[in-house]
Amino acid sequence: MDDCLAIGSIVNSNDHMDYTVEIFNETDRERPPEPDECGFGQPVFVRKTVDGDEYAVMGVIYNTQLVDPDQGRSGPRLAQSDQKQFTPGYVEERTTLAGVALLGTARITEDGSIESPNHKIPRWTLSVDDIVLNCPDGVTRTFHTGEQGSLQLAYMERLLDIAGSLGAEVTLALIERLQDLFSSEEHQRVLSVLERDVRWQSSVDRGVMR
C-alpha cells in the first residue's frame, strides 16, 4: 500500500458513497497515470486515519468524463440522462473526471498490507483533495477474501445502484478482474454464477446486454 500510484484527487461528492475525482496530468505530477491505470473498472483506494488507525477506503472507477471549461459546463453528466451530475466546484483547465463508487474499508497494517476487509458502507466521509491511489491486484484480492478464504462481494447490489446505467458493466469488469486473481475451482464457480446473475438481471432490467 505504500508504493501505489496516485491517480487523482477528490473534487466533489454526489453522496456518501459516490465521489468525483480529477485525474492528475503532467502539470500535477511528474508521473501521471496512464490510461489503463485509471480506466473503467479500476480498483482504487484512499488512505484515511481514524482514531490513530490507518484505513484504506476502497472504491472502483465506474465512469469518466472529459471537461473543457472553455466550452461551458452548464450541465455535465456522468453519462446518460438518468445519472447524477458532475458538479466539481473548481476545474479551471481541460481535465478528466472519474466517478468513484466506494466499496468498503480495510485496516492498513504496519507492514503496508491490509487486513479485516469490510464491505459495509464506510462510516467516514472522504474530503476534497484526498488523494486517490491505484489499487494493486494483491490488495484487491485480499479485500475480496473473507473468512477461511471464501470469496466476498457484499457490496455488489450497492454498486449496481450507485453506478446506475453502468452498474452491470462495472460489476462485470470487477468480476473479470477477480477471475484472474482467484484460481481455485470453487472461487471460479462462484464468480461464474455471479457473472450470469448480473448479465441476466441486466437483460431483464434494460434489455441491453446478452
CSV table of C-alpha atoms in Angstrom, one decimal:
chain,number,residue,atom,x,y,z
A,1,MET,CA,0.0,0.0,0.0
A,2,ASP,CA,3.0,2.3,0.4
A,3,ASP,CA,4.2,2.5,-3.2
A,4,CYS,CA,0.9,2.9,-5.0
A,5,LEU,CA,0.5,5.3,-7.9
A,6,ALA,CA,-1.6,8.5,-7.1
A,7,ILE,CA,-4.1,8.9,-9.9
A,8,GLY,CA,-6.1,11.9,-8.8
A,9,SER,CA,-7.8,13.9,-6.1
A,10,ILE,CA,-11.3,14.2,-4.9
A,11,VAL,CA,-13.1,17.4,-6.1
A,12,ASN,CA,-16.7,16.6,-5.3
A,13,SER,CA,-19.2,14.1,-3.9
A,14,ASN,CA,-22.7,13.2,-5.1
A,15,ASP,CA,-23.5,11.4,-1.9
A,16,HIS,CA,-21.8,9.4,0.9
A,17,MET,CA,-20.7,6.6,-1.5
A,18,ASP,CA,-20.2,8.4,-4.8
A,19,TYR,CA,-17.3,10.7,-5.4
A,20,THR,CA,-15.8,12.7,-8.3
A,21,VAL,CA,-12.1,12.5,-8.8
A,22,GLU,CA,-9.9,14.8,-11.0
A,23,ILE,CA,-7.3,12.7,-12.7
A,24,PHE,CA,-3.7,14.0,-12.5
A,25,ASN,CA,-2.0,15.2,-15.6
A,26,GLU,CA,1.6,16.3,-16.5
A,27,THR,CA,1.2,19.6,-14.7
A,28,ASP,CA,0.1,17.9,-11.4
A,29,ARG,CA,2.5,15.0,-11.2
A,30,GLU,CA,5.9,14.1,-12.7
A,31,ARG,CA,4.4,10.6,-13.2
A,32,PRO,CA,0.7,11.0,-14.1
A,33,PRO,CA,-1.3,7.8,-14.5
A,34,GLU,CA,-1.5,6.0,-17.9
A,35,PRO,CA,-5.0,5.4,-19.3
A,36,ASP,CA,-5.0,1.8,-18.2
A,37,GLU,CA,-4.2,2.8,-14.6
A,38,CYS,CA,-7.3,4.9,-14.2
A,39,GLY,CA,-9.7,3.4,-16.6
A,40,PHE,CA,-13.2,1.9,-16.2
A,41,GLY,CA,-13.4,-0.8,-13.6
A,42,GLN,CA,-10.0,0.1,-12.0
A,43,PRO,CA,-10.0,-0.6,-8.2
A,44,VAL,CA,-8.7,2.4,-6.2
A,45,PHE,CA,-8.4,3.4,-2.6
A,46,VAL,CA,-7.9,6.5,-0.3
A,47,ARG,CA,-5.9,6.3,2.9
A,48,LYS,CA,-7.8,7.6,6.0
A,49,THR,CA,-6.6,7.8,9.6
A,50,VAL,CA,-9.3,7.3,12.2
A,51,ASP,CA,-8.6,7.3,16.0
A,52,GLY,CA,-4.9,6.6,15.3
A,53,ASP,CA,-5.6,3.6,13.0
A,54,GLU,CA,-5.0,3.9,9.2
A,55,TYR,CA,-7.6,2.5,6.8
A,56,ALA,CA,-7.9,2.0,3.1
A,57,VAL,CA,-11.3,3.2,1.9
A,58,MET,CA,-11.8,1.0,-1.2
A,59,GLY,CA,-13.6,2.1,-4.4
A,60,VAL,CA,-13.8,1.5,-8.1
A,61,ILE,CA,-13.9,3.8,-11.1
A,62,TYR,CA,-17.3,3.4,-12.8
A,63,ASN,CA,-17.2,6.3,-15.3
A,64,THR,CA,-15.1,9.1,-16.7
A,65,GLN,CA,-15.8,12.4,-18.4
A,66,LEU,CA,-13.6,14.9,-20.3
A,67,VAL,CA,-14.1,18.5,-19.3
A,68,ASP,CA,-13.2,21.6,-21.3
A,69,PRO,CA,-14.1,24.8,-19.3
A,70,ASP,CA,-13.8,26.9,-22.4
A,71,GLN,CA,-16.8,25.1,-23.9
A,72,GLY,CA,-19.0,25.7,-20.9
A,73,ARG,CA,-20.3,23.2,-18.4
A,74,SER,CA,-23.9,24.1,-17.7
A,75,GLY,CA,-24.9,20.6,-17.0
A,76,PRO,CA,-22.2,17.9,-17.5
A,77,ARG,CA,-23.3,14.4,-16.6
A,78,LEU,CA,-21.5,11.2,-15.8
A,79,ALA,CA,-23.1,9.5,-18.8
A,80,GLN,CA,-26.7,9.2,-19.8
A,81,SER,CA,-29.7,11.3,-18.6
A,82,ASP,CA,-30.6,9.0,-15.8
A,83,GLN,CA,-27.3,9.5,-13.9
A,84,LYS,CA,-26.2,12.2,-11.4
A,85,GLN,CA,-24.4,15.4,-12.5
A,86,PHE,CA,-20.8,16.0,-12.0
A,87,THR,CA,-20.6,19.3,-10.1
A,88,PRO,CA,-17.0,20.0,-9.1
A,89,GLY,CA,-16.5,23.4,-7.6
A,90,TYR,CA,-13.3,24.2,-9.3
A,91,VAL,CA,-12.0,22.9,-12.6
A,92,GLU,CA,-10.1,25.6,-14.5
A,93,GLU,CA,-8.4,23.7,-17.3
A,94,ARG,CA,-9.1,20.8,-19.5
A,95,THR,CA,-9.1,17.7,-17.4
A,96,THR,CA,-10.5,14.2,-16.9
A,97,LEU,CA,-13.0,13.5,-14.2
A,98,ALA,CA,-13.8,10.0,-12.9
A,99,GLY,CA,-16.7,8.7,-10.9
A,100,VAL,CA,-15.7,6.5,-8.0
A,101,ALA,CA,-18.1,4.3,-6.1
A,102,LEU,CA,-17.0,3.2,-2.6
A,103,LEU,CA,-16.9,-0.5,-1.9
A,104,GLY,CA,-15.9,-0.7,1.8
A,105,THR,CA,-12.8,-0.4,4.0
A,106,ALA,CA,-9.8,-2.4,5.3
A,107,ARG,CA,-7.3,-1.6,8.0
A,108,ILE,CA,-3.7,-0.9,6.8
A,109,THR,CA,-1.1,-2.8,8.9
A,110,GLU,CA,2.3,-1.6,9.9
A,111,ASP,CA,3.9,-3.6,7.0
A,112,GLY,CA,1.7,-1.9,4.5
A,113,SER,CA,-0.7,-4.7,3.8
A,114,ILE,CA,-4.4,-4.8,4.6
A,115,GLU,CA,-6.5,-6.8,7.0
A,116,SER,CA,-10.1,-7.1,8.2
A,117,PRO,CA,-11.7,-6.2,4.9
A,118,ASN,CA,-15.3,-4.9,5.4
A,119,HIS,CA,-17.8,-4.4,2.6
A,120,LYS,CA,-20.2,-2.4,4.6
A,121,ILE,CA,-20.9,1.3,3.9
A,122,PRO,CA,-17.9,3.3,5.4
A,123,ARG,CA,-18.8,5.3,8.4
A,124,TRP,CA,-16.5,8.2,7.5
A,125,THR,CA,-16.7,10.6,4.6
A,126,LEU,CA,-13.8,11.5,2.4
A,127,SER,CA,-12.6,15.0,1.9
A,128,VAL,CA,-11.9,17.4,-1.0
A,129,ASP,CA,-8.3,17.0,-2.1
A,130,ASP,CA,-8.0,13.5,-0.7
A,131,ILE,CA,-5.6,11.6,-2.9
A,132,VAL,CA,-6.9,8.6,-4.8
A,133,LEU,CA,-4.5,5.8,-5.4
A,134,ASN,CA,-4.3,2.9,-7.9
A,135,CYS,CA,-5.1,-0.4,-6.0
A,136,PRO,CA,-2.6,-3.3,-6.6
A,137,ASP,CA,-4.0,-6.7,-7.6
A,138,GLY,CA,-2.8,-8.3,-4.4
A,139,VAL,CA,-4.7,-5.8,-2.3
A,140,THR,CA,-7.8,-6.2,-4.4
A,141,ARG,CA,-7.6,-10.0,-3.9
A,142,THR,CA,-7.2,-9.6,-0.1
A,143,PHE,CA,-10.1,-7.2,0.1
A,144,HIS,CA,-12.3,-9.8,-1.6
A,145,THR,CA,-11.2,-12.7,0.6
A,146,GLY,CA,-13.4,-13.5,3.6
A,147,GLU,CA,-13.2,-15.9,6.4
A,148,GLN,CA,-11.5,-19.2,5.7
A,149,GLY,CA,-10.5,-18.0,2.2
A,150,SER,CA,-14.1,-17.5,1.0
A,151,LEU,CA,-14.9,-15.0,-1.7
A,152,GLN,CA,-16.9,-11.9,-0.7
A,153,LEU,CA,-18.6,-9.3,-2.8
A,154,ALA,CA,-21.1,-8.0,-0.3
A,155,TYR,CA,-21.1,-4.5,-2.0
A,156,MET,CA,-22.5,-5.8,-5.3
A,157,GLU,CA,-26.1,-4.7,-5.0
A,158,ARG,CA,-25.0,-1.3,-3.7
A,159,LEU,CA,-22.5,-0.8,-6.6
A,160,LEU,CA,-25.2,-1.7,-9.2
A,161,ASP,CA,-27.3,1.1,-7.7
A,162,ILE,CA,-24.6,3.7,-7.4
A,163,ALA,CA,-23.3,3.3,-10.9
A,164,GLY,CA,-26.8,3.5,-12.5
A,165,SER,CA,-26.9,2.5,-16.1
A,166,LEU,CA,-23.2,1.4,-16.0
A,167,GLY,CA,-23.7,-0.7,-12.8
A,168,ALA,CA,-23.8,-4.0,-14.6
A,169,GLU,CA,-20.8,-3.2,-16.8
A,170,VAL,CA,-18.6,-2.1,-13.9
A,171,THR,CA,-19.6,-5.1,-11.8
A,172,LEU,CA,-18.8,-7.4,-14.6
A,173,ALA,CA,-15.4,-5.7,-15.1
A,174,LEU,CA,-14.6,-6.3,-11.4
A,175,ILE,CA,-15.8,-10.0,-11.7
A,176,GLU,CA,-13.5,-10.4,-14.7
A,177,ARG,CA,-10.6,-9.0,-12.7
A,178,LEU,CA,-11.3,-11.3,-9.8
A,179,GLN,CA,-11.5,-14.3,-12.2
A,180,ASP,CA,-7.8,-13.6,-13.0
A,181,LEU,CA,-6.9,-13.2,-9.3
A,182,PHE,CA,-8.6,-16.3,-7.8
A,183,SER,CA,-7.6,-19.6,-9.3
A,184,SER,CA,-9.4,-22.2,-7.2
A,185,GLU,CA,-12.3,-24.1,-8.8
A,186,GLU,CA,-14.6,-23.0,-6.0
A,187,HIS,CA,-13.8,-19.3,-6.5
A,188,GLN,CA,-14.2,-19.6,-10.2
A,189,ARG,CA,-17.6,-21.4,-9.8
A,190,VAL,CA,-18.9,-18.6,-7.5
A,191,LEU,CA,-17.7,-15.9,-9.9
A,192,SER,CA,-19.3,-17.6,-12.9
A,193,VAL,CA,-22.6,-17.7,-11.0
A,194,LEU,CA,-22.4,-14.1,-10.1
A,195,GLU,CA,-21.5,-13.2,-13.7
A,196,ARG,CA,-24.5,-15.0,-15.0
A,197,ASP,CA,-26.8,-13.4,-12.4
A,198,VAL,CA,-25.6,-9.8,-13.3
A,199,ARG,CA,-26.0,-10.4,-17.0
A,200,TRP,CA,-29.4,-11.9,-16.6
A,201,GLN,CA,-30.6,-9.1,-14.3
A,202,SER,CA,-29.3,-6.5,-16.7
A,203,SER,CA,-31.1,-8.0,-19.6
A,204,VAL,CA,-34.3,-8.1,-17.6
A,205,ASP,CA,-34.0,-4.5,-16.4
A,206,ARG,CA,-32.8,-2.9,-19.7
A,207,GLY,CA,-32.6,-5.4,-22.4
A,208,VAL,CA,-29.1,-4.1,-23.4
A,209,MET,CA,-26.8,-7.0,-22.5
A,210,ARG,CA,-26.8,-10.5,-24.0
